[in-house]
Tab-separated table of C-alpha atoms in Angstrom:
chain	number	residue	atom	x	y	z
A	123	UNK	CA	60.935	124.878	193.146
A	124	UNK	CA	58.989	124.161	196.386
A	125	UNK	CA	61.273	126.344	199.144
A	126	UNK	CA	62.324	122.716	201.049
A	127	UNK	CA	64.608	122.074	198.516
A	128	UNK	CA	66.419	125.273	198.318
A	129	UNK	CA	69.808	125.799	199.653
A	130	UNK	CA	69.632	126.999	203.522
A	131	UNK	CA	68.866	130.624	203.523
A	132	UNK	CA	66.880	130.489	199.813
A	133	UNK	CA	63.433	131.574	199.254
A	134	UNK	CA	60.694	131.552	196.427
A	135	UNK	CA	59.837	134.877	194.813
A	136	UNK	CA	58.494	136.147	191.631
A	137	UNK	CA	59.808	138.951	189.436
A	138	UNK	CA	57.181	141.345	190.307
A	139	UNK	CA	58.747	140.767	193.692
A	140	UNK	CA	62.217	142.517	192.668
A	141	UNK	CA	61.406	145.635	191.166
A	142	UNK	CA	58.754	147.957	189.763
A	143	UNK	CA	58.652	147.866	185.998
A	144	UNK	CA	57.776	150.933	184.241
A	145	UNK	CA	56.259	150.329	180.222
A	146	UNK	CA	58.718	152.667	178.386
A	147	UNK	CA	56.288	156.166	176.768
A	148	UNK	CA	54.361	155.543	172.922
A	149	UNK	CA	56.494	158.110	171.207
A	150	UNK	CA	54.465	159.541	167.963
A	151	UNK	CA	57.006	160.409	165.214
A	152	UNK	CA	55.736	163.721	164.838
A	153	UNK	CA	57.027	164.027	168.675
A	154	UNK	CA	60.365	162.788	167.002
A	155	UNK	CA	63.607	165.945	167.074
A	156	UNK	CA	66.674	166.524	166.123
A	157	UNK	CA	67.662	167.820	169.665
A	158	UNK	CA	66.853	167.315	173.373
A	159	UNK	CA	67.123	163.780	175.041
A	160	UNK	CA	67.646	160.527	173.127
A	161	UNK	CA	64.409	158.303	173.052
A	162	UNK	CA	65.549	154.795	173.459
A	163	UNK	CA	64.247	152.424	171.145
A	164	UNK	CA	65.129	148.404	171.519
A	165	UNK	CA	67.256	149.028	168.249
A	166	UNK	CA	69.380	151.309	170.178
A	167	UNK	CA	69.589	148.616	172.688
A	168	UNK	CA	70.634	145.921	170.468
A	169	UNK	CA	73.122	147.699	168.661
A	170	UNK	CA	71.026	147.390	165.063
A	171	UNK	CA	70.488	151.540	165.107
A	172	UNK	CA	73.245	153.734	165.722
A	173	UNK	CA	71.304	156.553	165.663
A	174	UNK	CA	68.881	158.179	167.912
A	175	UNK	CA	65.872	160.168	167.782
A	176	UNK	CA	65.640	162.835	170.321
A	177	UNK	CA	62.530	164.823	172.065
A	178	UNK	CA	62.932	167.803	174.031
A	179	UNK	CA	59.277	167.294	175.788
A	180	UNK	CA	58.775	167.235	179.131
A	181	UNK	CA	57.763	164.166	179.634
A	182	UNK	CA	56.592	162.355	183.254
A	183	UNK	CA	60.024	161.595	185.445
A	184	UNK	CA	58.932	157.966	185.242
A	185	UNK	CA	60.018	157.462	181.404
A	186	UNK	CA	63.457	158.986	182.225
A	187	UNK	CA	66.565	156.552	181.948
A	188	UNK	CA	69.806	157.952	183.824
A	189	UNK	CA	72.610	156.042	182.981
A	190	UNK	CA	73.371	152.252	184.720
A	191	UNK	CA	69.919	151.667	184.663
A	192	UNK	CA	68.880	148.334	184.220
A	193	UNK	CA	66.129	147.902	180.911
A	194	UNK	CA	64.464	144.942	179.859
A	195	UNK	CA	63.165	144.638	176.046
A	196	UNK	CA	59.754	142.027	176.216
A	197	UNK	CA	58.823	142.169	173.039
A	198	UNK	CA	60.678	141.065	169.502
A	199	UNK	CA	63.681	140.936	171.219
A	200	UNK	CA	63.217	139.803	174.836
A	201	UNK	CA	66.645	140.593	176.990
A	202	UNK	CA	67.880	142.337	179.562
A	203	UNK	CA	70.130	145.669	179.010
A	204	UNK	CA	72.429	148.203	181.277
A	205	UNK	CA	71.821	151.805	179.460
A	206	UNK	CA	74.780	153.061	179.606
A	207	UNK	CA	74.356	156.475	177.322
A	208	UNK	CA	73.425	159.841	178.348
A	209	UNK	CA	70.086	160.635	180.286
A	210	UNK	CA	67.513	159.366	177.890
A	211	UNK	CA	63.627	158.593	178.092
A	212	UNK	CA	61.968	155.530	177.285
A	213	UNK	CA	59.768	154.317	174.604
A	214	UNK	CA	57.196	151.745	174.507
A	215	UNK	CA	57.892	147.835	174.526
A	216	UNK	CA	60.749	148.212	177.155
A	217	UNK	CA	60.719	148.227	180.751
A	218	UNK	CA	62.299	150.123	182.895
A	219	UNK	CA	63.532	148.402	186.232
A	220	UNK	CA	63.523	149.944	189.884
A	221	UNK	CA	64.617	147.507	192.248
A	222	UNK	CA	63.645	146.923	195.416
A	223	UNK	CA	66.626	147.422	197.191
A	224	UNK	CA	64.980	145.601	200.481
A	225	UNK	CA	64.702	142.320	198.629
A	226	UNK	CA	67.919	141.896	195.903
A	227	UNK	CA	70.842	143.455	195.091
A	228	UNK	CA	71.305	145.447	191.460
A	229	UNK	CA	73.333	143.255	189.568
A	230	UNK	CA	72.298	140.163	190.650
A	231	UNK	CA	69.185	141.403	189.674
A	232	UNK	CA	70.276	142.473	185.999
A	233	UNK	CA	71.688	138.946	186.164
A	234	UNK	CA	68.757	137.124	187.185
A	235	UNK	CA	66.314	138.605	184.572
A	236	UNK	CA	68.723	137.322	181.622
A	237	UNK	CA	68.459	134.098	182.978
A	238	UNK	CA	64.842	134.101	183.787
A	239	UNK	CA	63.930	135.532	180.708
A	240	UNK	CA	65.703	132.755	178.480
A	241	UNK	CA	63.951	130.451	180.720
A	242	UNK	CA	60.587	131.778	179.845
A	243	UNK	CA	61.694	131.452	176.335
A	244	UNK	CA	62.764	127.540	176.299
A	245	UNK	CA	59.314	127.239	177.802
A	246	UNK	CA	57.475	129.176	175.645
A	247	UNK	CA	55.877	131.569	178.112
A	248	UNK	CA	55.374	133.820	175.156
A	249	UNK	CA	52.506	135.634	173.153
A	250	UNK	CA	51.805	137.015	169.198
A	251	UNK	CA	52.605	134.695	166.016
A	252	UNK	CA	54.705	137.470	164.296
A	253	UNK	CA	56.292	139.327	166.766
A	254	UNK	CA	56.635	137.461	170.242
A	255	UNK	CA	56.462	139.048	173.270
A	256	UNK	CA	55.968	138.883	177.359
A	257	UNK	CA	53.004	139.406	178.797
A	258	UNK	CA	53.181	141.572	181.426
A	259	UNK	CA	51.603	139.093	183.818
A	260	UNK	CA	53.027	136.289	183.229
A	261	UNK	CA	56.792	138.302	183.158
A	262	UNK	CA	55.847	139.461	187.114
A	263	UNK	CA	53.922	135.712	188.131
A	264	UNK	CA	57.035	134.267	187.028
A	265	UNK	CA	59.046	132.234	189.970
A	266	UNK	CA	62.275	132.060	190.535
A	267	UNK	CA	64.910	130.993	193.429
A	268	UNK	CA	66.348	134.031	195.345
A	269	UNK	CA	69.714	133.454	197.782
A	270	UNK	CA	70.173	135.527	200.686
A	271	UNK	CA	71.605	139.673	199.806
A	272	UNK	CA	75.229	138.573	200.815
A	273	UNK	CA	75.179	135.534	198.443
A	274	UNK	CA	73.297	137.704	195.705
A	275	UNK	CA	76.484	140.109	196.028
A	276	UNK	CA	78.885	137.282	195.672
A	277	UNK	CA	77.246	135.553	192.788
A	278	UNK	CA	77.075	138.687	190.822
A	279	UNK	CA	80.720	139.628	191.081
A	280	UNK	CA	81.552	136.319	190.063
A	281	UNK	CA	79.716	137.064	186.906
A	282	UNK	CA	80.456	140.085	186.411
A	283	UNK	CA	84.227	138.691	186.541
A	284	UNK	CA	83.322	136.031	183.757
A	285	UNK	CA	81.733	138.491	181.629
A	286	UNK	CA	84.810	140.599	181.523
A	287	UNK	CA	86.772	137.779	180.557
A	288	UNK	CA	84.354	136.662	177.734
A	289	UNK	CA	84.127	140.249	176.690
A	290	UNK	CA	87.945	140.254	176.626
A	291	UNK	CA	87.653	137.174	174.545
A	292	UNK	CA	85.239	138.196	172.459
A	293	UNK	CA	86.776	141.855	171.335
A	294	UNK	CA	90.200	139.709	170.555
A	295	UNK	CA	88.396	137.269	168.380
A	296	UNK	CA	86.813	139.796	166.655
A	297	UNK	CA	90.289	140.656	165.884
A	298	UNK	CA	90.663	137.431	164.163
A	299	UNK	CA	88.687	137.481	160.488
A	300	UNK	CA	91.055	140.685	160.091
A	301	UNK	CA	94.270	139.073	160.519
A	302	UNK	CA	92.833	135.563	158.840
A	303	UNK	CA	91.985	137.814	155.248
A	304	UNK	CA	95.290	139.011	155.862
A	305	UNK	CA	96.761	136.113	155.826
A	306	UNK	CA	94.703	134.633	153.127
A	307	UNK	CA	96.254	137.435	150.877
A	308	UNK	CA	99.809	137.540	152.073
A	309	UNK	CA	99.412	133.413	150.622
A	310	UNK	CA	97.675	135.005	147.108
A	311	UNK	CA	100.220	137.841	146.836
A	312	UNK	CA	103.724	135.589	147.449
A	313	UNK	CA	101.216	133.074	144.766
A	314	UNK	CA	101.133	136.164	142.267
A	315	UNK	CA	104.320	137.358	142.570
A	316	UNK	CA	106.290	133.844	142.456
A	317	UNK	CA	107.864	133.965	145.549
A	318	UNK	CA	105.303	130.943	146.777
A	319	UNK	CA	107.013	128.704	144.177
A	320	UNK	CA	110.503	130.270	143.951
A	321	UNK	CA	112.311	126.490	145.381
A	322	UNK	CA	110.074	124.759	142.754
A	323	UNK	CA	111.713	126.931	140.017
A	324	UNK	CA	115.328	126.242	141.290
A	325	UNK	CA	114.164	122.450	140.980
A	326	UNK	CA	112.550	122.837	137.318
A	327	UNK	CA	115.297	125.038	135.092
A	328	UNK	CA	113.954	123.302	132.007
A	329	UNK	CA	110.003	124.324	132.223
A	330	UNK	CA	108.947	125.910	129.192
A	331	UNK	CA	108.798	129.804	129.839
A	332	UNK	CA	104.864	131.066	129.785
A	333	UNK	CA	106.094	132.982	126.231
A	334	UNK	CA	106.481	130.126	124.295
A	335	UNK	CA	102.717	128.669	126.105
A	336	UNK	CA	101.127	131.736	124.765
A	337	UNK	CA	102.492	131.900	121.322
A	338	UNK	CA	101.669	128.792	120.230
A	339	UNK	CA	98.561	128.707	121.504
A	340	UNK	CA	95.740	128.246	118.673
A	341	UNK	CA	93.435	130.914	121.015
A	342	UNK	CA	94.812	133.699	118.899
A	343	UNK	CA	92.524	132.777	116.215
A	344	UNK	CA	89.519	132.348	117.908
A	345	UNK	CA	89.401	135.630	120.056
A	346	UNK	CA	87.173	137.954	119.201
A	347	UNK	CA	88.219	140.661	121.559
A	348	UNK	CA	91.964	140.081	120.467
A	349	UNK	CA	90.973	139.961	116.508
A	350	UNK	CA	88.578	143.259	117.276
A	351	UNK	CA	91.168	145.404	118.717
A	352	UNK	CA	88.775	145.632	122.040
A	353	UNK	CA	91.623	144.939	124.656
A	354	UNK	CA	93.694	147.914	126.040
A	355	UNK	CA	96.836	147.668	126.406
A	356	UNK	CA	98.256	146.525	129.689
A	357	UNK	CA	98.860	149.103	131.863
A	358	UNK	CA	102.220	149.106	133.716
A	359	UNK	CA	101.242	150.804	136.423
A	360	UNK	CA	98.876	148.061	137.187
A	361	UNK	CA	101.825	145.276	136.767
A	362	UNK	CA	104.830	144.477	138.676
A	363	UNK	CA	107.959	142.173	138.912
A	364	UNK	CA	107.253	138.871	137.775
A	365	UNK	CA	109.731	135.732	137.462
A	366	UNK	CA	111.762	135.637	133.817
A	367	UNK	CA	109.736	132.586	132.702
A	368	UNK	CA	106.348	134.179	133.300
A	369	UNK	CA	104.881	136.728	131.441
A	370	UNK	CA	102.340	139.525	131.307
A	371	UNK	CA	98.717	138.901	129.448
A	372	UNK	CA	95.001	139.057	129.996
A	373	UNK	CA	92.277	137.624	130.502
A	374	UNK	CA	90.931	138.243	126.882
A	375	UNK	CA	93.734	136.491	125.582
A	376	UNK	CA	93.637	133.418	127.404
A	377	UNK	CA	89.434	133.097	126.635
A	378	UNK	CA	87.676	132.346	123.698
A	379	UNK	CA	84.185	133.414	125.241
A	380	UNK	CA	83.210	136.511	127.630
A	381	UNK	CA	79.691	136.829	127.583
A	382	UNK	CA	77.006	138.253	129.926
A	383	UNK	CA	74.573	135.758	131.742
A	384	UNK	CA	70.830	136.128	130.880
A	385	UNK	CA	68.320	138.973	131.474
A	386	UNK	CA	65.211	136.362	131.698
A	387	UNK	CA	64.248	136.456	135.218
A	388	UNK	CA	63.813	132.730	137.378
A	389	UNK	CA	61.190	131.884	139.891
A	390	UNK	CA	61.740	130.062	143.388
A	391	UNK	CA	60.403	126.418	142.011
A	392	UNK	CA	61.859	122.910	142.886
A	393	UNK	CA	62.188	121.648	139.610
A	394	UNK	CA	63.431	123.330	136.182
A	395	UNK	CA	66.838	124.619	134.860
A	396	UNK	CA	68.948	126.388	138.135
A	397	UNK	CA	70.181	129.751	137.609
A	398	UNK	CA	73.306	130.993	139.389
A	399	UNK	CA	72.764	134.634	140.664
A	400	UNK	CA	75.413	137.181	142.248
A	401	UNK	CA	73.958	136.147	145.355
A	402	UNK	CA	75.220	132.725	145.252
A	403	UNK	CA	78.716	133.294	145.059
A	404	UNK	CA	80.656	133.667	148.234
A	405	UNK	CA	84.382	133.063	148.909
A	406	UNK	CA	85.647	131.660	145.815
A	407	UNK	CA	82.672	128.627	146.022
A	408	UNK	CA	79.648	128.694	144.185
A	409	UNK	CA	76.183	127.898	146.694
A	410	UNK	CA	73.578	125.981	145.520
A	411	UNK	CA	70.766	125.956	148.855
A	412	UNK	CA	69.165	129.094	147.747
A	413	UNK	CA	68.614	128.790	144.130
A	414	UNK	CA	65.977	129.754	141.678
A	415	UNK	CA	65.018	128.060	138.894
A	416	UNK	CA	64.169	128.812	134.342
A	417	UNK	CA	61.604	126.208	133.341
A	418	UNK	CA	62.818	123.107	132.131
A	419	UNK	CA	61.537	123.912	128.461
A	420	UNK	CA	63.455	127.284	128.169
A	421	UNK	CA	64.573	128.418	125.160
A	422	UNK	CA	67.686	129.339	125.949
A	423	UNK	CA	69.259	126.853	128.302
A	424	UNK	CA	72.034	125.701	126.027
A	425	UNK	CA	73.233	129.360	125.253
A	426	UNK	CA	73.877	129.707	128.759
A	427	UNK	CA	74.299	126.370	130.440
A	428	UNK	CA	77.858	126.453	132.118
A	429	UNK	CA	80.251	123.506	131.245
A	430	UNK	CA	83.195	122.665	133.732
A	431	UNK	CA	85.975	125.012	134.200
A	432	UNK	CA	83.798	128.095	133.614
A	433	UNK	CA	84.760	131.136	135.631
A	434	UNK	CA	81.904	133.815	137.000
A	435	UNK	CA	82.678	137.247	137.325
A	436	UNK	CA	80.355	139.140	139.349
A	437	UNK	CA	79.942	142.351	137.561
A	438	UNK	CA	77.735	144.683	138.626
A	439	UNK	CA	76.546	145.752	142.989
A	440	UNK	CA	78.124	147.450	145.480
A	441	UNK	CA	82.057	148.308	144.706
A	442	UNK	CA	83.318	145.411	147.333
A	443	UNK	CA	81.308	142.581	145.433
A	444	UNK	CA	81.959	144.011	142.184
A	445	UNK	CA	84.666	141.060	141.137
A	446	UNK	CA	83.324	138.072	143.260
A	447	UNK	CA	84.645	135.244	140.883
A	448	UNK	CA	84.214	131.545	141.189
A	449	UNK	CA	84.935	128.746	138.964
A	450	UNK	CA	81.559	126.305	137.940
A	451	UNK	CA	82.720	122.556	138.060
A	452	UNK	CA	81.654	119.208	136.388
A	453	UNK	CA	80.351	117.862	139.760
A	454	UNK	CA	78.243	120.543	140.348
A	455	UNK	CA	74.442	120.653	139.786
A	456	UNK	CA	73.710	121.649	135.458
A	457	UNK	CA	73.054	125.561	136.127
A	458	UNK	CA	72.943	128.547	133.850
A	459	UNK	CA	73.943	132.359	135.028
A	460	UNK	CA	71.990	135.522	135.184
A	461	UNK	CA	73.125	138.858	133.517
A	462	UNK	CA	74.796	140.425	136.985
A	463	UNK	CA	77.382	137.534	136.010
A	464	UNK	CA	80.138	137.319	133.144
A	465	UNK	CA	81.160	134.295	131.977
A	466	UNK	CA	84.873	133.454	130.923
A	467	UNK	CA	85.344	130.175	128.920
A	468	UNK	CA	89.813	129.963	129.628
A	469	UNK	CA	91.565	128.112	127.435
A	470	UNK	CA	92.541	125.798	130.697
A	471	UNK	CA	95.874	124.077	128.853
A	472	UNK	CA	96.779	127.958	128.788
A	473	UNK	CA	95.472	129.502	132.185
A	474	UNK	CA	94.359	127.566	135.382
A	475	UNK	CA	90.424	128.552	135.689
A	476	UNK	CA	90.954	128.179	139.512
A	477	UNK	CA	94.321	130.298	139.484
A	478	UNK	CA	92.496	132.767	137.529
A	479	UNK	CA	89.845	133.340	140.184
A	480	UNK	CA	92.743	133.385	142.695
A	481	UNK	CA	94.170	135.552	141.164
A	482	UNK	CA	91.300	137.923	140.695
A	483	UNK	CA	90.090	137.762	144.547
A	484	UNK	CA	93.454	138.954	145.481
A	485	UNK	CA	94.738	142.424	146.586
A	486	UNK	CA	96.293	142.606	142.645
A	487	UNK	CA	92.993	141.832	140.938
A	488	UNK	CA	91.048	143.831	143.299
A	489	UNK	CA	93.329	146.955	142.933
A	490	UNK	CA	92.135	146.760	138.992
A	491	UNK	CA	89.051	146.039	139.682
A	492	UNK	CA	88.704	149.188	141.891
A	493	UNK	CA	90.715	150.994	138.678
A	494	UNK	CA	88.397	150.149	136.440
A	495	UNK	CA	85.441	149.981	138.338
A	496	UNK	CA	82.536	152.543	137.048
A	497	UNK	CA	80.482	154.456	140.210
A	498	UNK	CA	76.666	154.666	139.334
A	499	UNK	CA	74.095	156.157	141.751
A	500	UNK	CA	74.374	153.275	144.700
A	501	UNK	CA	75.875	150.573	142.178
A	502	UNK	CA	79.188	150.071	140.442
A	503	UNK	CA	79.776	148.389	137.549
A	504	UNK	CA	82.538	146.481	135.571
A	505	UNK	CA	82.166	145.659	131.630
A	506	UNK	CA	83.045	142.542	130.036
A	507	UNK	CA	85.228	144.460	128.428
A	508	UNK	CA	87.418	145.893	131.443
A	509	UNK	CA	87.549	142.234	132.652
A	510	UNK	CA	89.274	141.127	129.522
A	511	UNK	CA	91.687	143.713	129.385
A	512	UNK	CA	92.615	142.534	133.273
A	513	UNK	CA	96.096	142.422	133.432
A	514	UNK	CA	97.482	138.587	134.790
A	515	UNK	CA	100.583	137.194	135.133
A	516	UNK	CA	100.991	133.616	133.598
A	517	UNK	CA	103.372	131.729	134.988
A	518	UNK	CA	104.631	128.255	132.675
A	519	UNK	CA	102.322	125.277	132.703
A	520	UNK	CA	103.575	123.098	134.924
A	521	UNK	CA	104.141	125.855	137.609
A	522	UNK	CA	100.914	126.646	137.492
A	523	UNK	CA	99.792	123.176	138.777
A	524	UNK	CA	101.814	122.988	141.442
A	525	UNK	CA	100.719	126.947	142.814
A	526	UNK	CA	97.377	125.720	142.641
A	527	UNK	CA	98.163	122.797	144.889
A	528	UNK	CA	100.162	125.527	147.384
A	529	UNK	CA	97.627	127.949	147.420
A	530	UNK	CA	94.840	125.075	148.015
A	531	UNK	CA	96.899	123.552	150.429
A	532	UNK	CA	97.452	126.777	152.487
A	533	UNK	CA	93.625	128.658	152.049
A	534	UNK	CA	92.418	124.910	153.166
A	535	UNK	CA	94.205	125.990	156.697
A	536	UNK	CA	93.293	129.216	156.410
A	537	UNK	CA	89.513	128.352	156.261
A	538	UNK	CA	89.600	125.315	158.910
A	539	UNK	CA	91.130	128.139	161.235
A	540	UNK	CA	88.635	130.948	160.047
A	541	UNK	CA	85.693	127.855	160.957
A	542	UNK	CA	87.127	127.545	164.433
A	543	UNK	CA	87.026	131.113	165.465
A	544	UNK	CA	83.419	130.873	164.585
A	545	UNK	CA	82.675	127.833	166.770
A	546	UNK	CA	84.791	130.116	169.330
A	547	UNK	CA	81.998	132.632	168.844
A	548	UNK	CA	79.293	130.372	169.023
A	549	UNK	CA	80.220	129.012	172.240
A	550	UNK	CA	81.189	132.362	173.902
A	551	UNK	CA	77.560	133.498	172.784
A	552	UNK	CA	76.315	130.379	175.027
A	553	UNK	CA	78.236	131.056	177.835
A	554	UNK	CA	76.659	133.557	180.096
């Protein structure tokens, strides 16, 4: 910006004009201890590594970072930091800034390189195809319009003002996706325990009770795990207070199927048979962006094609996934399942599929799950048969339709608000 149409008092100047910036030391890992002064690496910066490697070297009084001063990363991730940690030295790929204390003020200066460096960015001042970086001369060419000291001093407390406030913001809606679960399973547990449809039951005395639903149910014949003897019985300590027309069962009694999902691996193709993996399965809903694919001649496709109403289990990863359930539906894309998954055909005039995978992403399912769950070297691991002997409560028919509609009607709130906290974190990112 030629210097006529700056406000009175402004000037041109160039970053190399600010400050001298020092290219942080090439640490060797064999010069890497377990003691001494941290080495700051840009992970440390961005918060991706906690932990620090330390050196107890004596290295030149150039590389060494007291705390407050002002860091900027150019390469991978290009940004501007305050080190704020104990006395550290600096390795390669970072720079370490020393004002010049004639020409700008500290924190407008720490200011000013954020912005300018996000400007170089949008313009694509930058070099290397894999990992993008700064060159050094173009970072200290690089103009810029510089107010007067006083002004300097006024526009970075105003900043430094907004960033509290944001920061203030941010740590309270970070806050939120706590108290949002919460609430998701304070709806689930008044769902599971009846107290969500307690009016409805004071307005219905005549609904069949769930006893009578389950006895005359043909299912009993065509369960194997109930005609094998494979289900355990229900454990009370694993039940609780239910209303007198529900009733205690599991999940093997209310399927005629459990069976795991196929061992034949799928390749990323466009075209074929779509498999459904762990991976696709994320609060309740089943993805399909990401999918891979079983050519379209497989052998196999109708042993494992899924047919509406079919609930996945994910059985097998870490012990918070272990459990991830979601129900397959008509209007989704034909799919089959891999073997991480356990399919449940329900008998649906018996057991909601959709209530069922309610019921088993709430704090009740999940405390059986974690019961039941088997710890393997970095993996746990639920059977088909532990998910069949799941405890549930069945509540009569017609209830269960209309808990559905509650629990739909109140997690459809639930997820509209957890979508505007993260638009509220989207535009608080923006904001400086």
């Amino acid at each position: 910006m030629p210097d006529n149409e700056l406000p009175e008092g402004w000037t041109t100047a160039t970053i190399g004009d600010t400050a001298e910036y020092i290219n942080g030391r090439g640490f060797k890992k064999s010069e890497w201890e377990g003691e001494g002064r941290p080495i700051i690496r840009i992970q440390n910066l961005t918060g991706t590594a906690d932990e620090f490697n330390y050196t107890t070297l004596d290295v030149d009084e150039k590389y060494v970072v007291p705390s407050g001063t002002i860091l900027v990363s150019w390469s991978a991730t290009l940004d501007t930091f305050r080190w704020h940690g104990p006395e550290g030295v600096l390795n390669q790929h970072i720079f370490k800034v020393v004002p010049n204390e004639e020409l700008v003020e500290e924190d407008f200066l720490f200011w000013l390189l954020k912005r300018e460096i996000q400007e170089m960015v949008r313009a694509a001042k930058l070099q290397g195809s894999t990992m993008k970086h700064i060159r050094r001369d173009s970072f200290l060419d690089h103009e810029f319009p510089l107010p007067p000291k006083p002004e300097q001093r006024r526009i970075a407390d105003r900043l430094d003002a907004i960033q509290s406030r944001t920061q203030a913001t941010g740590e309270t809606l970070d806050q939120v996706p706590d108290r949002i679960e919460e609430y998701r399973q304070s709806v689930l547990n008044a769902a599971f325990t009846g107290r969500l449809t307690a009016d409805w039951r004071e307005d219905h005395p005549g609904v069949e009770p769930a006893e009578e639903l389950l006895s005359g149910a043909e299912h009993r014949r065509t369960n194997k795990y109930k005609k094998r003897g494979k289900l355990n019985p229900v454990d009370e300590g694993l039940t609780y207070d239910i209303p007198d027309s529900w009733t205690w069962s599991q999940i093997g009694d209310v399927a005629s199927h459990i069976r795991y999902g196929t061992s034949d691996k799928a390749k990323y193709e466009n075209s074929g048979v779509p498999m459904i993996r762990m991976g696709d399965i994320e609060n309740g809903q089943i993805h399909f962006d990401d999918l891979k694919y079983m050519p379209e001649g497989w052998d196999d496709r109708e042993k494992f094609l899924l047919e509406d109403g079919d609930l996945l289990f994910n059985r097998t990863n870490s012990a918070e996934l272990v459990g991830k359930s979601a129900v397959y539906k008509a209007e989704h894309p034909e799919a089959v399942f891999a073997s991480y998954l356990v399919r449940a055909k329900l008998h649906k005039d018996i057991f909601a599929p959709d209530l069922l995978a309610s019921y088993i992403n709430s704090a009740h399912g999940r405390r059986y799950i974690r019961a039941e769950t088997k710890q393997q070297v970095g993996q746990a691991n639920v059977n088909a048969t532990k998910m069949a002997s799941m405890p549930i409560p069945v509540p009569p028919a017609k209830e269960q339709e209309e808990l559905l509609r509650r629990i739909k009607q109140r997690l459809d709130k639930i997820n509209e608000m957890a979508e505007h906290v993260d638009q509220a974190d989207d535009r608080l990112d923006q904001l400086d």
